[in-house]
Structures are given as C-alpha cells and as structure tokens.
Coordinates of C-alpha atoms in Angstrom, one line a residue:
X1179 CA 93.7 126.1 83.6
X1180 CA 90.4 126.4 81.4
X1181 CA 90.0 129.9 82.3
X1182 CA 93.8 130.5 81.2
X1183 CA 93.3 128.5 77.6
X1184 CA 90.2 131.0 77.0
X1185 CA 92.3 134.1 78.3
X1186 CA 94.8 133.0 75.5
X1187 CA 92.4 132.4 73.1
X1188 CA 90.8 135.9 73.4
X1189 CA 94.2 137.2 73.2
X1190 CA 94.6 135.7 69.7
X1191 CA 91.4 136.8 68.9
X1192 CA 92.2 140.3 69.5
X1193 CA 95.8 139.9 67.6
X1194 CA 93.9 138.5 64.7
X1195 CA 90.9 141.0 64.7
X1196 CA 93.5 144.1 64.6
X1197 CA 96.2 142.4 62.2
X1198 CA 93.1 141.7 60.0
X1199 CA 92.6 146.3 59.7
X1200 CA 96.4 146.4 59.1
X1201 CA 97.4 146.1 55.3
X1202 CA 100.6 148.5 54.5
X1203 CA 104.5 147.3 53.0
X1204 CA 106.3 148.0 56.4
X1205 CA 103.9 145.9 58.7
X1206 CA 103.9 142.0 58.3
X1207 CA 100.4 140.4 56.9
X1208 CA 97.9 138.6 58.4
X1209 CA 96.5 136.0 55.6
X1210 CA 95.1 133.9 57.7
X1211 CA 93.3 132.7 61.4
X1212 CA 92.6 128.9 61.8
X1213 CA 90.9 127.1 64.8
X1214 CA 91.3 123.7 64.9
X1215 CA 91.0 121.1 67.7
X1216 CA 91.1 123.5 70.2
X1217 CA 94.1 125.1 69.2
X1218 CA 94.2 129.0 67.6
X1219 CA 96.7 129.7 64.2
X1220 CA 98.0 132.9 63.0
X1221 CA 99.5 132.7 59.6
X1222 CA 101.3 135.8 58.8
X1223 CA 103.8 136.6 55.8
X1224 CA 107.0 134.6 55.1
X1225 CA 109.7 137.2 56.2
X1226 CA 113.2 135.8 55.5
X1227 CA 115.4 138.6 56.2
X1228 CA 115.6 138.6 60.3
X1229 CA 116.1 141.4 62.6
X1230 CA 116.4 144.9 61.3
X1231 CA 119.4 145.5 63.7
X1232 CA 121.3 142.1 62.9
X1233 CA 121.3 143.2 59.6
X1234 CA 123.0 146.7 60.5
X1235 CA 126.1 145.3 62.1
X1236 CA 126.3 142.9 59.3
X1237 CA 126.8 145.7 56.7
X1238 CA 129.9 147.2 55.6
X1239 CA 128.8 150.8 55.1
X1240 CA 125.9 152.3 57.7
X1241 CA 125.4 155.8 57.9
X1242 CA 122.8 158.6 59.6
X1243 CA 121.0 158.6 56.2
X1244 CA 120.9 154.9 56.7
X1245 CA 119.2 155.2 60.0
X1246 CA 117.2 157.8 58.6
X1247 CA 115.6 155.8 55.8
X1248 CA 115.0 152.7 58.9
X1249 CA 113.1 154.9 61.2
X1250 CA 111.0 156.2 58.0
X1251 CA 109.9 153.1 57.4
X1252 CA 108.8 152.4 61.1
X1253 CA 106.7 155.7 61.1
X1254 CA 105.4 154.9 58.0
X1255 CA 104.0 151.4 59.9
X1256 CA 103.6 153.3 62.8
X1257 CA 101.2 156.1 61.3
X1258 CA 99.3 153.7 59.7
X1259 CA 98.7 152.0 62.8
X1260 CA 97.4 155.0 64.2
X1261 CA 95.2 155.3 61.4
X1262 CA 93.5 152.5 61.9
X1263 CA 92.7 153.5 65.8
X1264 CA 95.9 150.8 67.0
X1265 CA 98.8 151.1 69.9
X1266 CA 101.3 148.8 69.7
X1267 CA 102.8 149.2 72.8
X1268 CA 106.0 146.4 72.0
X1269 CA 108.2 148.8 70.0
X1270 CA 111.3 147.4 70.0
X1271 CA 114.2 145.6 68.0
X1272 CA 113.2 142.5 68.2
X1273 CA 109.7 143.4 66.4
X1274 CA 111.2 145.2 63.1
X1275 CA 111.9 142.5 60.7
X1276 CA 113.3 142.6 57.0
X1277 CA 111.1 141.1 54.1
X1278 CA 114.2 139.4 52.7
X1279 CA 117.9 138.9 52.5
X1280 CA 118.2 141.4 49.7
X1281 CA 119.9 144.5 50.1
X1282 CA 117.1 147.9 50.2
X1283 CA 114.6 144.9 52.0
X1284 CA 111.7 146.8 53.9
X1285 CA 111.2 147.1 57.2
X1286 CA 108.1 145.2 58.8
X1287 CA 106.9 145.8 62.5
X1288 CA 105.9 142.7 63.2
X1289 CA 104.7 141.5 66.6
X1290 CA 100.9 142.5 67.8
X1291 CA 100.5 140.6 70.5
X1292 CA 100.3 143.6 72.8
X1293 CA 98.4 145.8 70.3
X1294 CA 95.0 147.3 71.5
X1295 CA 92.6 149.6 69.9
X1296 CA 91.4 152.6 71.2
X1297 CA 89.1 155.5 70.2
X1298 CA 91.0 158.3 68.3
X1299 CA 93.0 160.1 70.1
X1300 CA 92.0 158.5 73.6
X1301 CA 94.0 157.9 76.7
X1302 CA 93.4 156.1 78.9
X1303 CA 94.8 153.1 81.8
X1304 CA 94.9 149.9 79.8
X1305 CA 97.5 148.2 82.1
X1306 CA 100.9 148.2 82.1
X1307 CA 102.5 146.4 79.3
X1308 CA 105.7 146.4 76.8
X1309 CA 109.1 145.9 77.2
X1310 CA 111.1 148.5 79.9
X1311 CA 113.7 150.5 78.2
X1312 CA 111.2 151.1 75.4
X1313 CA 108.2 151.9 78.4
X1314 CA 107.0 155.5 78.3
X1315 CA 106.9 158.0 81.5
X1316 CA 103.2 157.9 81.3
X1317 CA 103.0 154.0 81.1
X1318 CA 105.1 154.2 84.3
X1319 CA 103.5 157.3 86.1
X1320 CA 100.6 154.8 85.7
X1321 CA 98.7 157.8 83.8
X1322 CA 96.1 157.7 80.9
X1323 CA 98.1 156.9 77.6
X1324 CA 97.4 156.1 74.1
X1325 CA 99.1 156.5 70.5
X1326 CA 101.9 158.7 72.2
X1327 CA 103.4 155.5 73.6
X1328 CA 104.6 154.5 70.3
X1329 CA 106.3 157.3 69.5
X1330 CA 107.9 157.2 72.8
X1331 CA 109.5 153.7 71.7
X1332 CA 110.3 155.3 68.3
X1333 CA 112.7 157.8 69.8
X1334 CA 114.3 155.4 71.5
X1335 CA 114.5 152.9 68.9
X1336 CA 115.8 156.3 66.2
X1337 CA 118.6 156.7 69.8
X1338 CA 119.8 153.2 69.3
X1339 CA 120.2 153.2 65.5
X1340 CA 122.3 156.5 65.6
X1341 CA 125.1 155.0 68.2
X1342 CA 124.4 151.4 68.9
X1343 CA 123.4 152.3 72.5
X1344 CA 119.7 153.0 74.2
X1345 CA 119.3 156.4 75.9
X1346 CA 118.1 154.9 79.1
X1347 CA 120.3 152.0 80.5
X1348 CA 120.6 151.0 84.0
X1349 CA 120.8 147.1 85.5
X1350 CA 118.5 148.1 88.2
X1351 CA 115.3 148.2 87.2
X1352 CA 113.8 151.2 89.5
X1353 CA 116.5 153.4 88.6
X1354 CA 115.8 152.6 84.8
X1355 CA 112.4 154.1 85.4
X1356 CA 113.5 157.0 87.1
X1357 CA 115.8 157.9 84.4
X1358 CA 112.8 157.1 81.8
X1359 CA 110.6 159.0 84.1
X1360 CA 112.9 162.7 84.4
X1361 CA 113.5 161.8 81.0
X1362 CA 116.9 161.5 81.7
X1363 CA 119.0 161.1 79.0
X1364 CA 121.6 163.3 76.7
X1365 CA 123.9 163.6 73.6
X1366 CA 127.5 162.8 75.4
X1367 CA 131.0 163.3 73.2
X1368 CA 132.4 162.1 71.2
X1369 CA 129.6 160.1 69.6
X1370 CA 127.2 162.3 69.3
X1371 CA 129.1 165.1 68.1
X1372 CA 129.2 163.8 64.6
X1373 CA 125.3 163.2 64.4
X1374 CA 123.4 166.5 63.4
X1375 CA 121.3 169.0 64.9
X1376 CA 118.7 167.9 62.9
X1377 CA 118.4 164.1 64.0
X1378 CA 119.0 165.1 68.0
X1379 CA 115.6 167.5 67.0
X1380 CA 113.8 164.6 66.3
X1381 CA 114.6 162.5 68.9
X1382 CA 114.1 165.4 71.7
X1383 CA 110.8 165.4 70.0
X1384 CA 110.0 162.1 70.3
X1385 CA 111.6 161.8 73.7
X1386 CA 108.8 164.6 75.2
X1387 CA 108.4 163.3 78.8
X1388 CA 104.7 165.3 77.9
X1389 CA 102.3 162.9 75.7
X1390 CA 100.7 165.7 74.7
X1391 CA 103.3 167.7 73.1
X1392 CA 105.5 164.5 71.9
X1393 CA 105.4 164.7 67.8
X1394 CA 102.7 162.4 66.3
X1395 CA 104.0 159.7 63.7
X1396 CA 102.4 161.8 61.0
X1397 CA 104.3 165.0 62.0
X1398 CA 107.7 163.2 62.1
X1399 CA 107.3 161.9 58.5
X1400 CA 107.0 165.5 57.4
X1401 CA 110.6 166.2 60.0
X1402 CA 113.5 167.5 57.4
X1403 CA 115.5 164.6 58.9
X1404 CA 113.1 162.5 57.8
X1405 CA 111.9 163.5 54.3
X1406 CA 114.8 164.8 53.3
X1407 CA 117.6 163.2 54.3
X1408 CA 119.4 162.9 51.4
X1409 CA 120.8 166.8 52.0
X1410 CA 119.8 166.3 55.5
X1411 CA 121.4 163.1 57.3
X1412 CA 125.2 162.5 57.3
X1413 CA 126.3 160.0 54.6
X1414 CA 129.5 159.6 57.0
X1415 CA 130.3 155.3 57.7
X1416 CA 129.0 155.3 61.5
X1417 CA 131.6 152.6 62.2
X1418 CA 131.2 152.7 66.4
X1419 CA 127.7 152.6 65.8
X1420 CA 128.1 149.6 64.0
X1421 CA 130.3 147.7 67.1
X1422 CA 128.4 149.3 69.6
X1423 CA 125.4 147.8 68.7
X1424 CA 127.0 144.7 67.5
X1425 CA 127.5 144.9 71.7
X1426 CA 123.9 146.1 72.6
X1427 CA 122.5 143.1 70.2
X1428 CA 125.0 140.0 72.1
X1429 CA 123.2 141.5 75.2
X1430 CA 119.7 141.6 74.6
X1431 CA 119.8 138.3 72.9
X1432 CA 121.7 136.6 75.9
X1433 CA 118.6 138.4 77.7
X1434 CA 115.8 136.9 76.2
X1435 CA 117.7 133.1 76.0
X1436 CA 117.8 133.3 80.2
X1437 CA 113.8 134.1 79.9
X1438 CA 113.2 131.2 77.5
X1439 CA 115.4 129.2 79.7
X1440 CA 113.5 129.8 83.0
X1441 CA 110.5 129.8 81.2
X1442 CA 111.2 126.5 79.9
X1443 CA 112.7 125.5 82.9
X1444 CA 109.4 125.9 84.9
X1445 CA 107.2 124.1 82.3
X1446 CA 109.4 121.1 82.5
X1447 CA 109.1 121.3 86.6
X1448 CA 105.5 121.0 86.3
X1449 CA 104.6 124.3 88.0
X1450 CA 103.5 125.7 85.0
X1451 CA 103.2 124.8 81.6
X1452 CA 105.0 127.7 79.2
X1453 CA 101.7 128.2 77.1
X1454 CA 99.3 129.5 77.7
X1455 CA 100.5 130.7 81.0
X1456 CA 103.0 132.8 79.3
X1457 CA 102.3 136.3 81.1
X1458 CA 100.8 138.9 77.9
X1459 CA 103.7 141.0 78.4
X1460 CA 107.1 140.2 78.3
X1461 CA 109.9 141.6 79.7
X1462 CA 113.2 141.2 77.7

C-alpha cells in the first residue's frame, strides 16, 4: 500500500511538473500544487461550460465550419503541447472542456494525467496507455511512439465531430484493434457525401497508419480546412450529426458510470480501495 500512495504521488508530481510548462487559451491552467498531510492538490482553472460534445447536441445550428473551428482549437492546444516537448496520450471527448456557458466559449484540453515528456521528436516504448478507440496502431503494434499519437486521436476526434460516430467501432475489443491496426475505416453514404473533399483530406492525413508520415499539429493548422474554413467548410446544419452523437454521447457516458460503479463497488468490498489503486490508465 505505501509503495502505491508514493506511485500516486509521483504521478501527480509529474501531472503538476508538465501542467506547470503549459500556459495557452485552449489548455486548462495549472495555478496551483499543494501538499498537505499527506495528501497531493491540483488546482486548475474554474471551467463552467462542460464537455465540448454535450454542448454540440445542445445547439440548434452545427455545421462542418463549426467542427472546423473545434478541431482548430484542439490543434492549437495540441501544437503547443508539442512545443513544450508533451504527449498527451488521453485524447478524447471527455478531456475537451468549454471555458463557460457562453456561446463562442474556448475549447480547453483538459486532463494530463497520462501526459509524458519526451525529447523532440523521440519515439520510443513508454507503455501502453489511453483510452481504445482513440489508441494509435503504433501504441498497439507495441512500437516506439511519440507526438504522432496525438494526432492519431485528433483524427478520430475531427471523425466524430463531422457525423456523430467514431471511425473505429466494434464491441469486441481485439477486433477494435484490428480495425485500428489496418486502419480500417471509410467515408460510407449517405453521411459522408455531404462533408467535403477537403475535411476527408485531413482526416486521411491524420488517420496515417505510418507515424512518420501522419501530419504534425503544426502542419494541420496551416490545412485549407482548417485556416480557411470560412470559404472552405460547409455552413450546411449537420442535423444527423447532431442525433447521432446525441447517441454516441448516452453510450460513452453509460460506459464510464459501469467503471465508476465496479470501481466503487470494489473499494466498498475491501479488496481495494479506489484511490490510489486506480490503474494510470483508464479504459472508458
């Protein structure tokens, strides 16, 4: 048990000492790391506005330029990141936030509990870790890996936001990684044909099964997609989108309520207590 309080306590270390190098709009702030009495604080930045993808479903107009102007904002956290020498590795819905309840709020990637620093552009085996529709092939070829992983997660996360479903999806786990693995996924009708060329372009460039030719966060920024998507991106209302991943959200959220119930479950049994012998990844 002691040697698990000080494997949780070095894990907030970590969390603290790379939230500390991370100042940008789209990432939530670290003010603040407090030991006391044996127990370890974070104190990060009031954000009031929940999920990034609640919001969408709770909107009554949502277009490609919409989703456009979101995944902008995550490269633009992303990027600086990678900047600063820091994977992620958690990319997912659940981690992008919204300052506020105001309409126009910005995006924060919140979340870097995972995160791990590395030495420019180095890959290497740091363990497997992150969540697995969001996993990368290399992650689960067990290969050297590095900044590429994010982007990986991006594509994946820019799928979802253009028809409210993930571009890897199957209830067995091993044949989830397969498909991630081939990098099996596609465009099918009709709910793809009203997305443009341009937007499938970026995602096939995120979605490069090779980490060395997948786009970098800085490269995608500069994507006509990206920076210019008000002649680009569709203004069309995406309205399947919308209840599609009004769907894809009741499912992930009934997902991570069984964890916390087992979870919670097994600390009340007295097997286990839920911190700090919560495993330091997280499968939801």
């Amino acid at each position: 048990k002691l040697s698990s309080q000080l494997w949780y306590h070095q894990k907030l270390e970590r969390e603290a000492r790379i939230c500390r190098l991370l100042k940008h709009p789209n990432i939530v702030r670290l003010h603040d790391s407090i030991s006391e009495e044996g127990f370890h604080y974070l104190v990060f930045d009031l954000v009031t506005g929940g999920e990034l993808f609640e919001d969408i479903v709770a909107r009554e107009y949502y277009s490609e330029a919409d989703a456009s102007h979101c995944i902008h904002q995550i490269l633009e956290s992303v990027n600086h990141i990678h900047q600063h020498d820091i994977v992620h590795r958690d990319l997912k819905p659940e981690n992008l936030l919204l300052a506020s309840k105001c309409k126009g709020a910005a995006v924060k990637l919140a979340d870097f509990g995972l995160a791990i620093e590395v030495q420019g552009e180095q890959q290497a085996w740091f363990g497997f870790a992150g969540t697995p529709g969001y996993l990368s092939p290399e992650v689960l070829r067990k290969d050297p890996y590095g900044k590429p992983v994010d982007i990986w997660a991006c594509g994946v996360i820019l799928y979802i936001l253009l028809v409210g479903y993930p571009p890897f999806w199957d209830e067995d786990q091993h044949k989830l990684y397969q498909q991630i693995k081939a990098g099996a996924y596609d465009f099918p009708s009709p709910e793809w044909d009203t997305v443009t060329p341009e937007a499938k372009n970026l995602i096939n460039q995120m979605l490069t099964i090779n980490p060395a030719k997948r786009i970098t966060a800085d490269q995608a920024l500069k994507h006509p997609w990206v920076c210019q998507r008000s002649t680009v991106a569709s203004m069309m209302h995406r309205q399947e989108t919308v209840e599609c991943l009004r769907k894809f959200n009741a499912r992930r959220k009934l997902k991570g309520a069984i964890l916390t119930t087992m979870l919670v479950s097994r600390n009340f049994s007295g097997k286990f207590s839920l911190f700090p012998y919560l495993p330091w990844f997280c499968f939801v």
